[in-house]
Tab-separated table of C-alpha atoms and ligand atoms in Angstrom:
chain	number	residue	atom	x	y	z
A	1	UNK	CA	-6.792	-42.725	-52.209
A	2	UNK	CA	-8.362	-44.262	-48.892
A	3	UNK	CA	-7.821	-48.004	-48.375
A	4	UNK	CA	-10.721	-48.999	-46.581
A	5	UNK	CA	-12.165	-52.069	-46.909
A	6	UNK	CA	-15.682	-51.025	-46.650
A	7	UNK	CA	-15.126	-49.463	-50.420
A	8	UNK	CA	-16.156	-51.398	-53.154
A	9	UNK	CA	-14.457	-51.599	-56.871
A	10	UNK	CA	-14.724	-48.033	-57.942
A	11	UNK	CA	-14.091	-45.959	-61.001
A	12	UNK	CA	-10.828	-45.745	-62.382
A	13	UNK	CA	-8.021	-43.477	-61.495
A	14	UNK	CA	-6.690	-40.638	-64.079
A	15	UNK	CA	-3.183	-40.548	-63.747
A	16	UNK	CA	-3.822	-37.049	-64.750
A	17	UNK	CA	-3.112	-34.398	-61.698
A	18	UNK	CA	-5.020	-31.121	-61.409
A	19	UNK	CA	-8.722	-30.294	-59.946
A	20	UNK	CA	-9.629	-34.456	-61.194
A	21	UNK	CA	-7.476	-35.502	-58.499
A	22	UNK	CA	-8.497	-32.830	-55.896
A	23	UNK	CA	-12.479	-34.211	-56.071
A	24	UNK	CA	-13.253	-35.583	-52.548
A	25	UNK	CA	-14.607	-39.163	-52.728
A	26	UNK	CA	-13.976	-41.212	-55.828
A	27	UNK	CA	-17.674	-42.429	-55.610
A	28	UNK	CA	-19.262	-38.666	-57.111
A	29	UNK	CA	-21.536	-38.690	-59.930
A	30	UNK	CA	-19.101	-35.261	-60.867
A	31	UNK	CA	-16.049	-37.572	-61.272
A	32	UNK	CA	-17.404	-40.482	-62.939
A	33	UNK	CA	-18.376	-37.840	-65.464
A	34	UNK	CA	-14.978	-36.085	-65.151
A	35	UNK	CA	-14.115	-39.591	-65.958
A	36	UNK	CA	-15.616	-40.244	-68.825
A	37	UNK	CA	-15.124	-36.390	-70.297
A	38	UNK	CA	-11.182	-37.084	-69.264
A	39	UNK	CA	-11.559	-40.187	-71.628
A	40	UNK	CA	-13.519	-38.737	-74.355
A	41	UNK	CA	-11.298	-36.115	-74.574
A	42	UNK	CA	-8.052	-38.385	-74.822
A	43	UNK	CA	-6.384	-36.372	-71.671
A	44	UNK	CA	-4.668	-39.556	-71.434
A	45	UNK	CA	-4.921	-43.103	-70.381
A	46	UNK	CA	-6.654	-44.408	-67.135
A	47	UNK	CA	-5.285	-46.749	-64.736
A	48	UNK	CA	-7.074	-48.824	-62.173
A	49	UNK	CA	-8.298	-47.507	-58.843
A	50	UNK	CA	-6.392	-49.814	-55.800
A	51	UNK	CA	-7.741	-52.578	-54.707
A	52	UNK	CA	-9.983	-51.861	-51.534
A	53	UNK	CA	-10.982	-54.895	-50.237
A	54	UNK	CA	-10.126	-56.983	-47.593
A	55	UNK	CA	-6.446	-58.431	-47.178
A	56	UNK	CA	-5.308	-61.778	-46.024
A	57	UNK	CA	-1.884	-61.248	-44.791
A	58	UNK	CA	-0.611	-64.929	-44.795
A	59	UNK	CA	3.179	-64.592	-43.699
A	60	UNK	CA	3.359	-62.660	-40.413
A	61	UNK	CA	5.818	-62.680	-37.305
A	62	UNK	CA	5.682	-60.836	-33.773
A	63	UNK	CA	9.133	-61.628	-32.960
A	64	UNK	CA	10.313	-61.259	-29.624
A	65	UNK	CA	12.603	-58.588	-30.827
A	66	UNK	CA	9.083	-56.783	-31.708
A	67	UNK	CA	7.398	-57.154	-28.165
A	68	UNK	CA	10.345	-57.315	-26.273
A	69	UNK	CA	10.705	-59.485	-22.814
A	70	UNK	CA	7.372	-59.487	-22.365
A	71	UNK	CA	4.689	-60.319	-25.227
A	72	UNK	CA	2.693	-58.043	-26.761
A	73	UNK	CA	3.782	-55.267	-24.184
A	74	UNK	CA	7.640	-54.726	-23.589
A	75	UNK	CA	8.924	-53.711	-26.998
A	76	UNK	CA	9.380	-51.057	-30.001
A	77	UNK	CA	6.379	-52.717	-31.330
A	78	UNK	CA	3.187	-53.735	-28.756
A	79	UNK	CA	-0.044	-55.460	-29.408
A	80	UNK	CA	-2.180	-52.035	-29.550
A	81	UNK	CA	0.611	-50.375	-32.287
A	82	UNK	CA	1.026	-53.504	-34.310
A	83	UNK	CA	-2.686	-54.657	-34.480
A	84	UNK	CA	-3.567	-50.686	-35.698
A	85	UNK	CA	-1.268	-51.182	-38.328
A	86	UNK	CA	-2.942	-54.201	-39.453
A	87	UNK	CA	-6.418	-52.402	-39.179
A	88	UNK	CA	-5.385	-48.853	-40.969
A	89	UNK	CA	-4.502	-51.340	-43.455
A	90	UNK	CA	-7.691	-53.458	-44.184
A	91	UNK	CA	-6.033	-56.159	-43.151
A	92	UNK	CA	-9.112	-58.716	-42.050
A	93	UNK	CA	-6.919	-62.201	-40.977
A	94	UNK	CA	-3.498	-63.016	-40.675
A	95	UNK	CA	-0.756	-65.747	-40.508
A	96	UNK	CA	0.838	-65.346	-37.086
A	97	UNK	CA	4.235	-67.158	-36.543
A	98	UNK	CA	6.509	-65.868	-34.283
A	99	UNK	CA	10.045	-66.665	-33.015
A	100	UNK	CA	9.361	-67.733	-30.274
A	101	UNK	CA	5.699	-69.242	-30.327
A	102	UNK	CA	5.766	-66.824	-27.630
A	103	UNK	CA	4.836	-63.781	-30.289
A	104	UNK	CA	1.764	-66.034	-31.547
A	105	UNK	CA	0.316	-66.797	-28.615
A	106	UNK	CA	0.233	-63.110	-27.571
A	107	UNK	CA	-1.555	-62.337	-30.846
A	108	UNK	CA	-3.719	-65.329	-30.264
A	109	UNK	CA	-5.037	-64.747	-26.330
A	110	UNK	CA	-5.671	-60.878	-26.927
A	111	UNK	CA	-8.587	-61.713	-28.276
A	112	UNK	CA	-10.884	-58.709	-27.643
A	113	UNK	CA	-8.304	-56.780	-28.895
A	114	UNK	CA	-7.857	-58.441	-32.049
A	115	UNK	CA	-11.895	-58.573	-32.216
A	116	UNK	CA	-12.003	-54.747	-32.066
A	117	UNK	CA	-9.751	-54.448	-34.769
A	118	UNK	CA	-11.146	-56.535	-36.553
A	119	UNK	CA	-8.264	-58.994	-37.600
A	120	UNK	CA	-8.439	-63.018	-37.232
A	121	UNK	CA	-5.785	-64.630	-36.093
A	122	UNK	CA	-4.623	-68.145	-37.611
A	123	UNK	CA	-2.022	-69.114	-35.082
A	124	UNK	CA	1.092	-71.632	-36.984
A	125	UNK	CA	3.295	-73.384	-35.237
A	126	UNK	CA	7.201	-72.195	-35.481
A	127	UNK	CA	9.809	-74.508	-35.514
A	128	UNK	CA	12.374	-72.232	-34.061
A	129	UNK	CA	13.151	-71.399	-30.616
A	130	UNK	CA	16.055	-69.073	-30.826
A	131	UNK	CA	17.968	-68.108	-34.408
A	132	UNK	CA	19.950	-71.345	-33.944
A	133	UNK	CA	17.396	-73.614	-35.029
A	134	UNK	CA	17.044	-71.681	-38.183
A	135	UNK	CA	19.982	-74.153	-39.779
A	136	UNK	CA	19.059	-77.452	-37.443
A	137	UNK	CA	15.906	-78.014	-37.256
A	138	UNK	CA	15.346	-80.120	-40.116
A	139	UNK	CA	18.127	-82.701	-38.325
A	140	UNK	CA	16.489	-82.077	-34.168
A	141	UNK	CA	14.614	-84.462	-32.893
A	142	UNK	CA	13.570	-82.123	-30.168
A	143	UNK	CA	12.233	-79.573	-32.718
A	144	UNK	CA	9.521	-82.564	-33.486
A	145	UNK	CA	8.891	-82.949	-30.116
A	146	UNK	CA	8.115	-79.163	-29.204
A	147	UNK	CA	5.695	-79.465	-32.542
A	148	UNK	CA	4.009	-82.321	-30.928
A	149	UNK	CA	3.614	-80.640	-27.597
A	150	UNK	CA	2.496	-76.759	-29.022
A	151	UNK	CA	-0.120	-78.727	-31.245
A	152	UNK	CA	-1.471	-80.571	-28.071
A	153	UNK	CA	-1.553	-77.268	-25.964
A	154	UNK	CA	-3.398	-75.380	-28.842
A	155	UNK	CA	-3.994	-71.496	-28.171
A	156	UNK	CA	-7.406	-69.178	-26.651
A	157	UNK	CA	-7.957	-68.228	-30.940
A	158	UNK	CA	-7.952	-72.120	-32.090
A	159	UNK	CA	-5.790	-75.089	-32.483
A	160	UNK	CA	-3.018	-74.653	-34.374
A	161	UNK	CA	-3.736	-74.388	-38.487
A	162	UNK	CA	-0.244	-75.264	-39.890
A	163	UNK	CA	3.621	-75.424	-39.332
A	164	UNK	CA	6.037	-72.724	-39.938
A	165	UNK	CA	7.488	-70.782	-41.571
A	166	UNK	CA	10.713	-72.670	-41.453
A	167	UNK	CA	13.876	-72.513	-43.763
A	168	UNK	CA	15.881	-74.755	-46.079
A	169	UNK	CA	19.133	-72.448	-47.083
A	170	UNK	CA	20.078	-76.091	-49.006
A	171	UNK	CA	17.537	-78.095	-50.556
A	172	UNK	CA	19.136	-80.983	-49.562
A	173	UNK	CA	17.835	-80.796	-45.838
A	174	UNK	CA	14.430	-81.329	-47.323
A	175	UNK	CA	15.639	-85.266	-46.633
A	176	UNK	CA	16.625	-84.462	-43.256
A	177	UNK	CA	14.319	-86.723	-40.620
A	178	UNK	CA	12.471	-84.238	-39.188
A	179	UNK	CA	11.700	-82.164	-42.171
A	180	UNK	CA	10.336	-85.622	-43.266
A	181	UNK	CA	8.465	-86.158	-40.410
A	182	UNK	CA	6.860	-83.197	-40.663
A	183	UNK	CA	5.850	-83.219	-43.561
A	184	UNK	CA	3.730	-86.367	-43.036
A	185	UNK	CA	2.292	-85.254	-40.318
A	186	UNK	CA	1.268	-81.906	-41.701
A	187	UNK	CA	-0.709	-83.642	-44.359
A	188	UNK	CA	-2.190	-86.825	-41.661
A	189	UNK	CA	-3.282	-83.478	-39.770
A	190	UNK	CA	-4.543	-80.924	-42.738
A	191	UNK	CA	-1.951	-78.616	-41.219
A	192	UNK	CA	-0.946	-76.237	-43.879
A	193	UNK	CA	2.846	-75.811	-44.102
A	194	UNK	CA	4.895	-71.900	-44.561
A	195	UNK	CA	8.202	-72.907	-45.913
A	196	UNK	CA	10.950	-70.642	-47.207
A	197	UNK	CA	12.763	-73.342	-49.625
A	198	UNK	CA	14.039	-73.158	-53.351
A	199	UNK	CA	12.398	-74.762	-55.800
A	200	UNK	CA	13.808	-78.608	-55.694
A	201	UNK	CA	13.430	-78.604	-51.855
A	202	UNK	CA	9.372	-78.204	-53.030
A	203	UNK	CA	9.464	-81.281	-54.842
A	204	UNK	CA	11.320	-82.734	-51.892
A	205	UNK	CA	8.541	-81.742	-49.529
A	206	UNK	CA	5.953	-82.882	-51.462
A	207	UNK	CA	7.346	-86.317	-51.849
A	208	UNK	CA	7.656	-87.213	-48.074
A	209	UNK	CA	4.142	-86.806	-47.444
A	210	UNK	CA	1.886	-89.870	-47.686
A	211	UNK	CA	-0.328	-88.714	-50.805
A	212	UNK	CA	3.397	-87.365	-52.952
A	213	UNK	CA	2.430	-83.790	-52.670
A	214	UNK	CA	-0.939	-84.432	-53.929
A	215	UNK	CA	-2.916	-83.424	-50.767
A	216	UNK	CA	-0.535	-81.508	-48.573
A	217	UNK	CA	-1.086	-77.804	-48.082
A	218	UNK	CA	1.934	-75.542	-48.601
A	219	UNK	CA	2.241	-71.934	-48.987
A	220	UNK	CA	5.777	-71.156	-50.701
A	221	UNK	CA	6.851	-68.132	-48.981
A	222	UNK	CA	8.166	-65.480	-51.302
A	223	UNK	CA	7.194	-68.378	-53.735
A	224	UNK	CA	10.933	-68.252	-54.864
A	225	UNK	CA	13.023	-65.680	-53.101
A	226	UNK	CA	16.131	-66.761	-55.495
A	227	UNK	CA	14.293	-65.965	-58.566
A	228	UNK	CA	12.785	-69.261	-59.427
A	229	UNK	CA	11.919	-68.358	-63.559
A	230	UNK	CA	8.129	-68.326	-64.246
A	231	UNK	CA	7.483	-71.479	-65.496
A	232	UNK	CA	8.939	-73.726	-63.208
A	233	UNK	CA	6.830	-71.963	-61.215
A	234	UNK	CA	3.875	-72.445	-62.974
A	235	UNK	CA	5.172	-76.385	-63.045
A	236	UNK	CA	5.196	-76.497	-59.789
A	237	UNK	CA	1.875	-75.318	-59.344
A	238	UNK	CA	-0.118	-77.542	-61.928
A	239	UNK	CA	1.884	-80.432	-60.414
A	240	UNK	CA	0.834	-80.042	-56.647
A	241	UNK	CA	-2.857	-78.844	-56.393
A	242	UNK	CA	-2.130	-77.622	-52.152
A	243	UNK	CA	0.814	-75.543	-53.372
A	244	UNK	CA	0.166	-71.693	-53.047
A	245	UNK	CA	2.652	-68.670	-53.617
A	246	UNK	CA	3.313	-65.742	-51.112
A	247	UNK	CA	4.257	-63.262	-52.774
A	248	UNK	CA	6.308	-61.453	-50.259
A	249	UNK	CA	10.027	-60.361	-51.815
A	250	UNK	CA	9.303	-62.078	-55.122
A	251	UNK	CA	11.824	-60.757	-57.218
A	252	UNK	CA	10.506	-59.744	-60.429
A	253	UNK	CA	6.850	-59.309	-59.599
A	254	UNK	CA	6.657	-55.838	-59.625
A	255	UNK	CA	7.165	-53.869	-63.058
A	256	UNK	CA	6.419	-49.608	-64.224
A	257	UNK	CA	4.356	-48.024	-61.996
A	258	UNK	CA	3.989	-50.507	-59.155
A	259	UNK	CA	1.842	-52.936	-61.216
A	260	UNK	CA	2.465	-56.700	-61.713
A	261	UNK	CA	5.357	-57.456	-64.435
A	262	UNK	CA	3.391	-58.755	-67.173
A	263	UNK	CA	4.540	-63.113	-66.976
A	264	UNK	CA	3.208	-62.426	-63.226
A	265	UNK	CA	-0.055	-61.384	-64.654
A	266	UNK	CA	-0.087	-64.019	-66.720
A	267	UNK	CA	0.669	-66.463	-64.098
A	268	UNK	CA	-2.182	-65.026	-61.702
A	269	UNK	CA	-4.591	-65.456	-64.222
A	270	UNK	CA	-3.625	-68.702	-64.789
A	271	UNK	CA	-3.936	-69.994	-61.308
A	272	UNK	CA	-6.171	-66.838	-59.400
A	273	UNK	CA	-6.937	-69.540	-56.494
A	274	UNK	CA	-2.885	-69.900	-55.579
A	275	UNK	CA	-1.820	-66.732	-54.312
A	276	UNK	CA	-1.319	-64.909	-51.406
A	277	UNK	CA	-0.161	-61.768	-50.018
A	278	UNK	CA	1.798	-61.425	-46.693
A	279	UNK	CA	3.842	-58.691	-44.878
A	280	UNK	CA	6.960	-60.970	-43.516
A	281	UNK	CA	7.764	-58.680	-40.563
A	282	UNK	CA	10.772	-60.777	-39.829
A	283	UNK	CA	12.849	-57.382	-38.312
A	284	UNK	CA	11.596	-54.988	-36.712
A	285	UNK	CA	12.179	-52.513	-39.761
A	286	UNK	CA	9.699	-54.085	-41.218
A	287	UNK	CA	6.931	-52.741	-39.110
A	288	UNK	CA	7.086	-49.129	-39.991
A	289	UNK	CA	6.683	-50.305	-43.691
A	290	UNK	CA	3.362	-52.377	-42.682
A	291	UNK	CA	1.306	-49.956	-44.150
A	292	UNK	CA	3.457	-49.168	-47.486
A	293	UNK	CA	3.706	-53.009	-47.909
A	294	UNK	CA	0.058	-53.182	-47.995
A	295	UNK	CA	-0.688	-49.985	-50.080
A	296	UNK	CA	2.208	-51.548	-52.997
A	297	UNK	CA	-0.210	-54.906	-52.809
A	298	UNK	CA	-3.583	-52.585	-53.025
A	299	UNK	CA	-1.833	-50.840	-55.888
A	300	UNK	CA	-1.260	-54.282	-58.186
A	301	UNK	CA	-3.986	-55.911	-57.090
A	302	UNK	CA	-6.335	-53.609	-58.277
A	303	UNK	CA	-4.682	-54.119	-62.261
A	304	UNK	CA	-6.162	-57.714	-62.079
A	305	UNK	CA	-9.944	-58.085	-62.609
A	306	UNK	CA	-11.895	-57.076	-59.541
A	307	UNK	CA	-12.590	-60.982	-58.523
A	308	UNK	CA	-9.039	-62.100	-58.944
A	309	UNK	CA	-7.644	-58.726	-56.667
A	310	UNK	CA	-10.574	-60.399	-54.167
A	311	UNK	CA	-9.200	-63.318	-54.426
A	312	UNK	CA	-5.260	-63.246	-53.947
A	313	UNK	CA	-6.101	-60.622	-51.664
A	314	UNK	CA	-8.158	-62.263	-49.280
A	315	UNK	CA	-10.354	-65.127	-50.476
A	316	UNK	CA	-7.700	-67.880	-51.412
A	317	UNK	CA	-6.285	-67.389	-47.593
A	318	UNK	CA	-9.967	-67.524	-46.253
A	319	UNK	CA	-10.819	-70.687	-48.205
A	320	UNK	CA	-7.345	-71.991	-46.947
A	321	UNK	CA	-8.272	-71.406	-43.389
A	322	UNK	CA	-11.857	-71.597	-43.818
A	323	UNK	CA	-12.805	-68.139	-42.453
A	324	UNK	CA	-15.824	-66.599	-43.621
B	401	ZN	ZN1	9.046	-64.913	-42.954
């Protein structure tokens, strides 16, 4: 099935092969009727067509390993081949934070090119200059300043929208002084935060900011990579209002068939304004998967009523970043 995102919410999907599945556009007065007779005559259960809307990818990098020694033209992976994966995808907006800032800014100046395809580009700050930050910069006071300075220079697409993502391997460096800095300075400047951090290190977070988590805007990338159960999730959530889940590498999310595991379900009804969807091309192997990546999120989303899919799927990032 096509994944554009000019198509609406369509008819639903036989799981049935043969000439139902060989019928050229899912939109025929034939195959709603093929539809229906496949239902009436209990061939077998129906599941739901994909999700075709638009997609908010909110956890992206163009690492220099991507674009090689010179941005957005050097490497495997240039501006032109990652930006048509993006639009064969429906992807409308994205999260771009690269290592080094470099990556973003690449994403953020081409900005006819990103206008022809179609894609937005929120530009983040990273915290990371080289992979040696990754386990310091919670403790550098130089990492603050470079923050300080990227925010003042701002990029051709916008000011900066947020900080990250960044790392916590331990959730003790949550205390660390820059961490805590940041924090409070994310939430003085509505910046919304990416962190990749456990569970206690969001609690942590939360509680250097000025408000105690109560206004500060976080997206939890992977929203648990270790596993964090269900409902300390869902604690989490009702207890910080700016807390939203990526749902990159979630273990656990995806059940049968490609379709949500049913306490995610649950969970996504529960709170349908809190989650996102995001590629995390953090290697390079993860750009020939773009497209796959986006398909698996097409195929869950479109279990979930057709507003929700809309929403985890590309309205709770707009509203985040106020886009359109
Ligand atoms: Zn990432």
């Amino acid at each position: 099935m096509s994944h554009l995102p000019t198509m609406g919410s369509g008819p639903r999907e036989p799981v049935l092969g043969g000439p139902l599945n060989r019928l050229r556009t899912p939109w025929s007065p034939l195959r709603r009727v093929c539809v229906t007779l496949a239902c009436v005559m209990g061939l077998g259960a129906v599941q739901a067509a994909d999700y075709s809307g638009p997609l908010f990818d909110a956890h992206l990098h163009y690492n220099t390993e991507a674009w090689g020694s010179v941005p957005g033209a050097g490497g495997p992976y240039p501006l032109p081949d990652v930006l048509g994966r993006m639009q064969r995808s429906g992807v409308k907006a994205i999260v771009a934070n690269s290592r080094p800032n470099e990556g973003t800014r690449a994403l953020a100046e081409a900005t006819d090119a990103t206008a022809r395809a179609g894609v937005t580009v929120v530009p983040l700050v990273r915290l990371y200059r080289d992979r040696q930050d990754y386990h310091q910069w919670f403790g550098d006071e130089s990492i603050y300043r470079m923050v300080l300075d990227e925010l003042a220079r701002g990029t051709p697409a916008g000011p900066y929208r947020g900080l990250g993502e960044f790392h916590l391997y331990e959730s003790r460096h949550a205390k660390g002084p820059v961490a805590q800095k940041l924090m409070a300075l994310a939430e003085e400047r509505d910046l919304v935060v990416l962190a990749h951090v456990d569970d206690a290190a969001i609690d942590l977070l939360m509680a250097a900011t000025p408000s105690k988590g109560q206004r500060l805007k976080l997206i939890w990338a992977h929203t648990g990579i270790g596993g964090t159960p269900v409902p300390r999730v869902a604690e989490l959530l009702a207890r910080y209002p700016g807390l939203m889940g990526e749902l990159s590498y979630r273990p656990g999310l995806v059940c049968e068939g490609g379709l949500l595991c049913p306490e995610w379900r649950a969970l996504m009804l529960r709170f349908p304004d809190r989650f996102l969807v995001g590629s995390d091309t953090w290697t390079n192997s993860r750009w020939p998967q773009y497209e796959d990546l986006m398909r698996a999120y097409r195929t869950w989303l479109g279990d979930l009523p057709a507003p929700v899919a809309r929403q985890i799927g590309w309205g709770n990032g707009a509203r985040l970043f106020g886009l359109p």
